[in-house]
Short mmCIF file of C-alpha atoms and ligand atoms in Angstrom, two decimals:
data_model
loop_
_atom_site.label_atom_id
_atom_site.label_comp_id
_atom_site.label_asym_id
_atom_site.label_seq_id
_atom_site.Cartn_x
_atom_site.Cartn_y
_atom_site.Cartn_z
CA MET A 21 -77.83 152.01 95.11
CA SER A 22 -78.89 151.90 91.51
CA THR A 23 -82.66 151.55 90.77
CA GLU A 24 -84.01 151.11 87.18
CA THR A 25 -87.28 152.80 86.03
CA ASP A 26 -89.21 153.34 82.67
CA PHE A 27 -90.18 157.01 83.15
CA LEU A 28 -88.18 159.25 85.74
CA ILE A 29 -90.12 162.63 86.16
CA VAL A 30 -88.20 165.69 87.35
CA GLY A 31 -90.39 167.85 89.45
CA GLY A 32 -93.19 167.44 92.04
CA GLY A 33 -95.57 170.27 91.22
CA VAL A 34 -98.78 169.85 89.17
CA ALA A 35 -96.87 169.11 85.85
CA GLY A 36 -94.95 166.34 87.33
CA VAL A 37 -97.53 164.67 89.55
CA SER A 38 -100.26 164.66 87.06
CA ALA A 39 -97.33 162.95 84.59
CA ALA A 40 -96.88 160.52 87.11
CA ALA A 41 -100.40 159.77 87.35
CA ARG A 42 -100.88 159.36 83.70
CA LEU A 43 -97.67 157.27 82.99
CA ALA A 44 -97.83 155.24 85.79
CA PRO A 45 -100.44 152.72 84.29
CA LEU A 46 -97.97 152.59 81.35
CA GLY A 47 -94.79 151.39 83.09
CA ARG A 48 -92.60 152.15 86.02
CA VAL A 49 -92.61 155.53 87.19
CA ILE A 50 -90.22 157.39 89.65
CA LEU A 51 -90.75 161.41 90.26
CA LEU A 52 -88.01 163.14 91.95
CA GLU A 53 -88.81 166.40 93.80
CA ALA A 54 -85.96 168.28 95.45
CA GLU A 55 -88.16 170.24 97.98
CA GLN A 56 -89.46 168.29 101.32
CA ALA A 57 -93.04 168.47 99.89
CA LEU A 58 -94.90 168.38 96.53
CA ALA A 59 -96.15 171.61 95.24
CA TYR A 60 -93.86 173.83 97.25
CA HIS A 61 -93.03 176.14 94.23
CA ALA A 62 -95.40 177.47 92.00
CA SER A 63 -97.97 174.91 92.49
CA GLY A 64 -98.15 176.01 96.12
CA ARG A 65 -98.68 179.79 95.22
CA SER A 66 -101.35 180.15 92.64
CA ALA A 67 -104.52 182.19 92.40
CA ALA A 68 -106.43 178.79 92.04
CA MET A 69 -108.55 179.88 89.06
CA PHE A 70 -110.26 178.18 86.37
CA LEU A 71 -110.64 180.39 83.24
CA GLU A 72 -111.47 178.79 80.13
CA SER A 73 -110.72 181.59 77.65
CA TYR A 74 -107.50 182.47 79.66
CA GLY A 75 -104.31 182.28 77.43
CA ASN A 76 -103.45 181.79 73.59
CA ALA A 77 -105.54 179.56 71.34
CA THR A 78 -103.20 176.74 72.15
CA VAL A 79 -103.60 177.12 75.87
CA ARG A 80 -107.40 177.48 75.44
CA ALA A 81 -107.66 174.01 73.58
CA LEU A 82 -105.89 172.64 76.53
CA ASN A 83 -108.32 174.17 78.94
CA SER A 84 -111.36 173.19 77.32
CA ALA A 85 -109.98 169.72 76.88
CA SER A 86 -109.31 169.79 80.76
CA LEU A 87 -112.64 170.94 81.85
CA ALA A 88 -114.65 167.56 81.95
CA HIS A 89 -111.84 166.18 83.87
CA HIS A 90 -111.80 168.96 86.54
CA ALA A 91 -115.69 169.13 86.65
CA GLU A 92 -116.04 165.21 87.14
CA ALA A 93 -112.93 163.20 87.93
CA ASP A 94 -112.80 162.06 91.73
CA GLY A 95 -115.81 164.43 92.51
CA GLY A 96 -114.54 167.26 90.52
CA VAL A 97 -112.21 170.21 91.76
CA LEU A 98 -114.21 173.31 90.50
CA THR A 99 -116.59 175.46 92.41
CA PRO A 100 -118.37 178.12 90.29
CA ARG A 101 -117.04 181.98 90.73
CA PRO A 102 -117.95 184.46 88.32
CA MET A 103 -115.25 186.54 86.77
CA MET A 104 -115.65 190.39 86.57
CA LEU A 105 -113.81 192.79 84.27
CA ILE A 106 -113.80 196.21 85.18
CA GLY A 107 -112.25 199.32 83.27
CA ARG A 108 -111.44 203.16 83.80
CA PRO A 109 -112.69 205.88 81.51
CA VAL A 110 -109.21 205.89 79.95
CA GLU A 111 -109.20 202.29 78.95
CA GLU A 112 -112.42 202.14 76.62
CA GLU A 113 -110.77 200.34 73.79
CA ALA A 114 -108.96 197.98 75.94
CA PHE A 115 -112.33 196.99 77.90
CA ALA A 116 -114.16 196.41 74.49
CA ARG A 117 -111.35 194.42 73.29
CA GLU A 118 -111.12 192.14 76.47
CA CYS A 119 -114.56 191.65 77.19
CA ALA A 120 -114.81 190.45 73.66
CA ASP A 121 -111.81 188.06 74.14
CA PHE A 122 -113.12 186.90 77.18
CA SER A 123 -116.77 186.22 76.08
CA MET A 124 -118.18 188.36 78.72
CA ARG A 125 -121.38 190.18 78.97
CA GLU A 126 -121.21 193.91 79.87
CA ILE A 127 -123.14 194.91 82.89
CA GLY A 128 -124.40 198.18 84.17
CA LEU A 129 -122.64 199.76 87.31
CA ASP A 130 -125.45 199.35 89.51
CA GLU A 131 -125.34 195.67 88.85
CA ALA A 132 -121.64 195.53 89.25
CA ARG A 133 -121.88 197.01 92.40
CA ALA A 134 -124.55 194.79 93.70
CA VAL A 135 -122.07 191.86 93.04
CA LEU A 136 -118.86 193.63 94.20
CA PRO A 137 -120.12 196.70 96.86
CA ILE A 138 -116.26 198.08 97.16
CA LEU A 139 -116.29 199.15 93.30
CA ASN A 140 -115.72 202.79 93.01
CA PRO A 141 -118.31 204.50 90.42
CA ALA A 142 -116.18 207.43 90.46
CA THR A 143 -113.08 205.88 88.78
CA VAL A 144 -114.55 202.50 87.45
CA SER A 145 -116.72 203.39 83.99
CA ARG A 146 -117.20 199.77 82.75
CA ALA A 147 -117.76 196.32 83.89
CA ALA A 148 -118.42 193.14 82.63
CA LEU A 149 -119.36 189.60 83.70
CA ARG A 150 -118.94 185.86 83.16
CA GLU A 151 -120.45 183.56 85.12
CA ASP A 152 -119.27 180.04 83.99
CA THR A 153 -115.62 180.48 85.51
CA SER A 154 -114.47 178.78 88.71
CA ASP A 155 -112.15 178.62 91.55
CA LEU A 156 -110.12 175.45 91.35
CA ASP A 157 -109.24 173.16 93.97
CA THR A 158 -105.27 172.93 93.42
CA ASP A 159 -104.45 170.78 96.70
CA LEU A 160 -107.29 168.73 95.94
CA LEU A 161 -106.18 168.15 92.33
CA ILE A 162 -102.68 167.53 93.12
CA GLN A 163 -103.96 164.76 96.01
CA ASN A 164 -106.05 163.11 93.54
CA PHE A 165 -103.03 162.95 90.77
CA ALA A 166 -100.59 162.10 93.90
CA ARG A 167 -103.17 159.26 94.89
CA ALA A 168 -103.59 157.89 91.32
CA ALA A 169 -99.89 157.59 90.80
CA ARG A 170 -99.22 155.87 93.95
CA GLY A 171 -102.22 153.69 93.29
CA ALA A 172 -100.88 152.68 89.82
CA GLY A 173 -97.08 151.72 91.62
CA ALA A 174 -95.59 155.16 90.80
CA GLY A 175 -92.57 156.11 93.48
CA LEU A 176 -92.95 159.95 94.60
CA ARG A 177 -89.82 160.97 96.27
CA LEU A 178 -89.10 164.05 98.38
CA ASN A 179 -85.90 165.61 99.13
CA ALA A 180 -84.36 164.14 96.05
CA ARG A 181 -82.77 167.04 94.01
CA VAL A 182 -81.14 166.01 90.85
CA THR A 183 -77.87 166.88 90.52
CA GLY A 184 -76.52 165.02 87.44
CA ILE A 185 -77.99 163.35 84.20
CA THR A 186 -75.92 161.51 81.80
CA ARG A 187 -76.95 159.65 78.59
CA GLU A 188 -76.58 155.75 79.18
CA GLY A 189 -77.24 153.71 75.94
CA SER A 190 -80.74 155.01 74.64
CA GLY A 191 -81.54 155.99 78.13
CA TRP A 192 -80.34 158.35 80.94
CA ARG A 193 -78.32 157.74 84.40
CA VAL A 194 -79.69 160.11 87.07
CA GLU A 195 -77.73 161.14 90.29
CA ALA A 196 -80.53 162.58 92.96
CA GLY A 197 -79.07 162.70 96.40
CA ALA A 198 -77.32 159.38 97.48
CA GLU A 199 -79.43 157.33 94.86
CA SER A 200 -78.33 156.73 91.24
CA LEU A 201 -81.14 155.81 88.75
CA ARG A 202 -81.40 154.49 85.63
CA ALA A 203 -84.50 155.40 83.33
CA GLY A 204 -85.40 154.77 79.79
CA VAL A 205 -87.24 158.05 79.44
CA LEU A 206 -86.46 161.51 81.41
CA VAL A 207 -89.74 163.86 81.69
CA ASN A 208 -88.50 167.41 82.55
CA ALA A 209 -91.64 169.00 84.63
CA ALA A 210 -89.11 171.06 86.42
CA GLY A 211 -91.04 174.36 86.07
CA ALA A 212 -88.69 177.19 86.26
CA TRP A 213 -85.90 175.28 86.49
CA ALA A 214 -86.71 173.20 83.16
CA ASP A 215 -83.74 175.02 80.96
CA GLY A 216 -81.67 174.10 83.74
CA ILE A 217 -82.40 170.39 83.80
CA ALA A 218 -82.26 170.23 79.84
CA ARG A 219 -78.64 171.72 80.10
CA MET A 220 -77.82 169.16 82.76
CA ALA A 221 -78.75 166.54 80.33
CA GLY A 222 -76.83 167.91 77.34
CA VAL A 223 -80.22 168.94 75.87
CA ARG A 224 -80.35 172.48 74.28
CA PRO A 225 -82.75 174.77 76.75
CA LEU A 226 -85.77 176.32 74.95
CA GLY A 227 -85.70 179.82 76.51
CA ILE A 228 -88.20 179.12 79.04
CA THR A 229 -88.30 181.96 81.02
CA PRO A 230 -89.50 182.39 84.64
CA TYR A 231 -91.46 185.34 85.41
CA ARG A 232 -92.58 186.57 89.10
CA ARG A 233 -95.97 187.28 90.13
CA SER A 234 -96.85 188.65 93.63
CA MET A 235 -99.83 188.28 95.70
CA ALA A 236 -101.18 189.87 99.02
CA ARG A 237 -103.88 188.56 101.41
CA LEU A 238 -105.81 191.84 102.61
CA PRO A 239 -108.22 191.38 105.50
CA ALA A 240 -111.90 191.59 104.22
CA PRO A 241 -112.22 195.15 102.99
CA GLY A 242 -114.76 197.08 105.30
CA GLY A 243 -115.49 194.10 106.96
CA HIS A 244 -117.59 192.97 103.78
CA ASP A 245 -118.38 189.05 103.42
CA THR A 246 -116.12 188.67 100.38
CA ARG A 247 -117.14 184.78 99.89
CA ASP A 248 -119.52 185.52 97.00
CA TRP A 249 -117.38 188.01 95.27
CA PRO A 250 -116.36 187.28 91.87
CA PHE A 251 -112.86 187.05 90.74
CA VAL A 252 -111.87 190.69 89.46
CA ASP A 253 -109.66 191.65 86.38
CA ALA A 254 -108.61 195.34 85.99
CA VAL A 255 -108.40 195.80 82.20
CA GLY A 256 -104.76 195.07 80.97
CA GLU A 257 -104.34 192.87 84.07
CA ARG A 258 -103.33 195.84 85.91
CA TRP A 259 -104.24 194.04 89.02
CA TYR A 260 -106.79 191.20 90.01
CA ALA A 261 -108.29 190.07 93.06
CA LYS A 262 -110.66 187.48 94.60
CA PRO A 263 -112.00 186.08 97.84
CA ASP A 264 -109.72 183.55 99.66
CA ALA A 265 -111.02 182.28 102.93
CA GLY A 266 -113.01 185.35 104.46
CA LYS A 267 -110.22 187.76 102.93
CA LEU A 268 -109.25 189.19 99.60
CA ILE A 269 -106.13 188.17 97.74
CA VAL A 270 -104.73 191.00 95.34
CA SER A 271 -102.15 190.56 92.80
CA PRO A 272 -100.45 193.38 90.98
CA SER A 273 -100.10 190.91 88.13
CA GLU A 274 -96.31 191.87 87.32
CA GLU A 275 -94.43 189.79 85.39
CA ASP A 276 -90.67 190.46 85.93
CA ALA A 277 -88.16 187.85 84.52
CA GLN A 278 -85.88 186.01 87.23
CA GLU A 279 -83.41 183.46 87.72
CA ALA A 280 -85.05 180.41 88.99
CA HIS A 281 -85.15 180.47 92.73
CA ASP A 282 -87.40 180.44 95.84
CA VAL A 283 -89.17 183.74 95.08
CA TRP A 284 -90.70 185.84 97.28
CA ALA A 285 -92.90 189.18 96.77
CA ASP A 286 -91.39 192.46 95.97
CA ASP A 287 -92.62 195.08 98.28
CA MET A 288 -92.45 198.22 96.07
CA VAL A 289 -94.11 196.02 93.10
CA LEU A 290 -96.80 195.04 95.75
CA ALA A 291 -97.23 198.48 96.89
CA GLU A 292 -97.74 199.75 93.51
CA GLY A 293 -100.13 197.04 92.50
CA LEU A 294 -102.28 197.64 95.62
CA ALA A 295 -102.31 201.64 94.92
CA ARG A 296 -103.64 200.85 91.27
CA TYR A 297 -106.25 198.21 93.19
CA GLU A 298 -106.84 201.16 95.48
CA GLU A 299 -107.79 203.48 92.90
CA MET A 300 -110.61 201.51 91.71
CA VAL A 301 -112.34 200.57 95.06
CA THR A 302 -113.61 202.50 97.81
CA GLU A 303 -112.05 200.55 100.78
CA PRO A 304 -108.59 201.58 101.51
CA VAL A 305 -106.05 199.03 102.13
CA THR A 306 -105.22 198.85 105.83
CA ARG A 307 -103.20 196.17 106.19
CA VAL A 308 -101.34 193.44 104.14
CA GLU A 309 -101.69 190.47 106.41
CA HIS A 310 -99.47 188.07 104.42
CA SER A 311 -98.03 188.14 101.01
CA TRP A 312 -95.73 185.66 98.67
CA ALA A 313 -94.69 185.10 94.93
CA GLY A 314 -94.24 182.70 92.54
CA LEU A 315 -92.52 182.15 89.07
CA ARG A 316 -94.88 181.60 85.85
CA SER A 317 -92.45 180.18 83.66
CA PHE A 318 -93.12 180.71 79.89
CA ALA A 319 -91.87 179.40 76.56
CA PRO A 320 -91.06 181.93 74.25
CA ASP A 321 -94.59 181.73 72.47
CA ARG A 322 -96.34 181.44 75.62
CA ALA A 323 -97.74 177.80 74.97
CA LEU A 324 -96.67 174.77 77.09
CA VAL A 325 -94.04 172.48 75.62
CA ILE A 326 -95.09 168.85 75.75
CA GLY A 327 -93.41 165.80 74.17
CA ARG A 328 -89.98 164.27 73.14
CA ASP A 329 -87.36 166.32 72.02
CA PRO A 330 -86.45 165.48 68.23
CA ALA A 331 -82.72 166.26 69.32
CA ALA A 332 -82.72 163.97 72.47
CA PRO A 333 -84.45 160.56 72.21
CA GLY A 334 -85.90 159.86 75.54
CA PHE A 335 -85.88 163.34 76.80
CA ALA A 336 -89.45 164.27 77.21
CA TRP A 337 -90.48 167.95 78.19
CA LEU A 338 -93.93 168.95 80.18
CA ALA A 339 -93.06 172.55 80.86
CA GLY A 340 -93.84 176.21 80.12
CA GLN A 341 -97.17 175.92 82.04
CA GLY A 342 -96.93 180.05 82.71
CA GLY A 343 -100.14 180.96 84.41
CA TYR A 344 -101.96 178.13 83.22
CA GLY A 345 -100.52 174.89 84.94
CA PHE A 346 -103.57 174.19 87.09
CA GLN A 347 -106.57 174.53 84.31
CA THR A 348 -104.58 172.89 81.61
CA ALA A 349 -103.16 169.81 83.91
CA PRO A 350 -105.40 167.06 82.70
CA ALA A 351 -105.17 167.57 79.23
CA ALA A 352 -101.35 168.43 79.12
CA SER A 353 -100.36 165.04 81.04
CA ARG A 354 -102.83 163.02 78.90
CA LEU A 355 -101.16 164.32 75.77
CA LEU A 356 -97.81 163.47 77.24
CA ALA A 357 -98.79 160.02 77.91
CA ASP A 358 -100.54 159.48 74.64
CA LEU A 359 -96.91 160.57 72.84
CA LEU A 360 -94.67 158.59 75.17
CA SER A 361 -96.86 155.48 74.68
CA GLY A 362 -97.44 156.08 70.95
CA ARG A 363 -101.19 156.29 71.32
CA PRO A 364 -103.03 158.54 68.84
CA PRO A 365 -103.55 161.77 70.82
CA GLU A 366 -106.56 163.10 71.92
CA LEU A 367 -106.05 166.52 70.79
CA PRO A 368 -106.45 167.96 67.16
CA GLY A 369 -102.87 167.31 65.20
CA ALA A 370 -102.56 171.23 64.66
CA VAL A 371 -102.53 171.80 68.85
CA VAL A 372 -100.39 169.01 69.25
CA GLU A 373 -97.95 170.02 66.89
CA ALA A 374 -98.29 173.81 68.46
CA LEU A 375 -97.11 172.27 71.72
CA SER A 376 -94.24 169.91 70.49
CA PRO A 377 -90.78 171.10 71.34
CA ALA A 378 -89.82 170.37 67.76
CA ARG A 379 -91.39 174.14 67.02
CA PHE A 380 -88.32 175.43 68.54
CA ARG A 381 -85.80 173.21 66.93
C1 FAD B 428 -99.37 184.17 91.59
C2 FAD B 428 -99.81 183.02 90.44
C3 FAD B 428 -100.83 182.73 90.24
C4 FAD B 428 -101.30 181.83 89.29
N1 FAD B 428 -102.80 181.49 89.18
C5 FAD B 428 -103.10 180.37 88.48
C6 FAD B 428 -104.21 180.15 88.19
O1 FAD B 428 -105.19 181.15 88.71
N2 FAD B 428 -104.77 178.91 87.41
C7 FAD B 428 -103.65 178.02 86.94
O2 FAD B 428 -104.11 177.15 86.25
N3 FAD B 428 -102.59 178.50 87.21
C8 FAD B 428 -102.04 179.80 87.67
N4 FAD B 428 -100.58 179.63 88.09
C9 FAD B 428 -99.90 179.22 87.12
C10 FAD B 428 -99.36 177.70 88.06
O3 FAD B 428 -99.11 177.95 89.46
C11 FAD B 428 -98.04 177.25 87.48
O4 FAD B 428 -98.30 177.03 86.17
C12 FAD B 428 -97.88 175.75 87.92
O5 FAD B 428 -97.91 175.51 89.12
C13 FAD B 428 -96.67 175.42 87.41
O6 FAD B 428 -96.49 173.74 87.51
P1 FAD B 428 -95.05 173.05 87.40
O7 FAD B 428 -95.19 171.81 87.96
O8 FAD B 428 -94.50 173.48 86.07
O9 FAD B 428 -93.91 173.87 88.45
P2 FAD B 428 -93.63 173.98 89.93
O10 FAD B 428 -94.96 173.82 90.83
O11 FAD B 428 -92.74 174.88 90.07
O12 FAD B 428 -92.99 172.36 90.14
C14 FAD B 428 -91.39 172.16 89.53
C15 FAD B 428 -90.54 171.28 90.70
O13 FAD B 428 -89.67 171.00 90.10
C16 FAD B 428 -88.68 171.06 91.45
N5 FAD B 428 -87.41 170.77 90.74
C17 FAD B 428 -86.76 171.78 90.33
N6 FAD B 428 -85.13 171.44 90.03
C18 FAD B 428 -85.18 170.11 90.60
C19 FAD B 428 -84.22 168.99 90.48
N7 FAD B 428 -83.10 169.55 90.07
N8 FAD B 428 -84.36 167.65 91.21
C20 FAD B 428 -85.91 167.78 91.48
N9 FAD B 428 -86.94 168.63 91.53
C21 FAD B 428 -86.54 169.88 90.92
C22 FAD B 428 -88.84 172.23 92.17
O14 FAD B 428 -88.50 172.03 93.36
C23 FAD B 428 -90.29 172.38 91.79
O15 FAD B 428 -91.12 171.74 93.20
C24 FAD B 428 -100.30 180.75 88.86
C25 FAD B 428 -99.03 181.28 89.34
C26 FAD B 428 -98.81 181.88 89.98
C27 FAD B 428 -97.27 182.28 90.67
#
């Protein structure tokens, strides 16, 4: 069976599904996802936060350009959750730096303990708060993009692992299971597998590296009602935590380079991270109810890679989402559609350049 399409997207995470929604009004779109569900890999394993000041300047430009969509489109996906930064006496300088970098307001420890009652005043010396950060409903965002994509005629195929890509004229021939497809433009939205997809197509990889990040779900510490607790970040990202369905999720914030695979939490890394968390709170960790990990995949300069590869006409990248794939998705997918359709991008030229794959060529 052979199918013709204009845009063929590899990957059914937030990158691929948002791209499908943006490209479907511009032409025929087919998305191929290897797993039996969308958002099975990184996109099903995130901390689900929107932090406008998280990431380098290029990432922040995408965050800011995505805010209105997150707040308003389809009724919005954001729920306010303040962010708290906490530091120990040995971290005074780093605390001041991060406090400024995240535009946070320093607060006294009494105020901090009123918001987060498990804070340990014997080990935590500084705290800061920012109120305009949010939880991001990641499932809803993906459903909204998937609905928009299907509504505009896109085909989202599951259990469709791409196993072969060859150039055919100005486009591509792609093998996925029993199906053979021909596409004018191939969009590489394969997350941790992005460089592998490029190699399969005979395109030079960009050095996109997947890094594992683990997560543990704990029972509500000390039986507290965690619902209104902030997202808590320990200086230097030594760990972070946030409430999740009446419990608390804690991440050791590790960045361990990995081959692309279905990753799981590393017990030793989790134990060390939970010890760092325990040092700064008054309630011990009694039990880990569940743990998981995902791969955050970064380009060498830690900005996303969006647009056509200058060396391969018809091969477009939407990759290197790192730890920002959800918060940047509306603007990133919009930019991809602008570039592929020849519309002038809404983002400033310098940002578009800083995101272009041409910066590595
Ligand atoms: C612990 C953790 C916390 C995070 N917290 C946040 C947060 O708070 N906010 C935020 O914005 N981001 C966060 N992130 C980052 C975010 O989850 C990622 O940036 C985002 O999910 C990446 O999406 P993606 O679509 O690029 O990759 P993925 O979701 O991994 O999707 C890529 C897809 O490509 C498919 N694929 C690969 N090869 C093939 C093939 N040959 N054929 C067909 N399909 C293929 C895979 O099966 C996969 O489903 C976090 C990540 C982690 C791990």
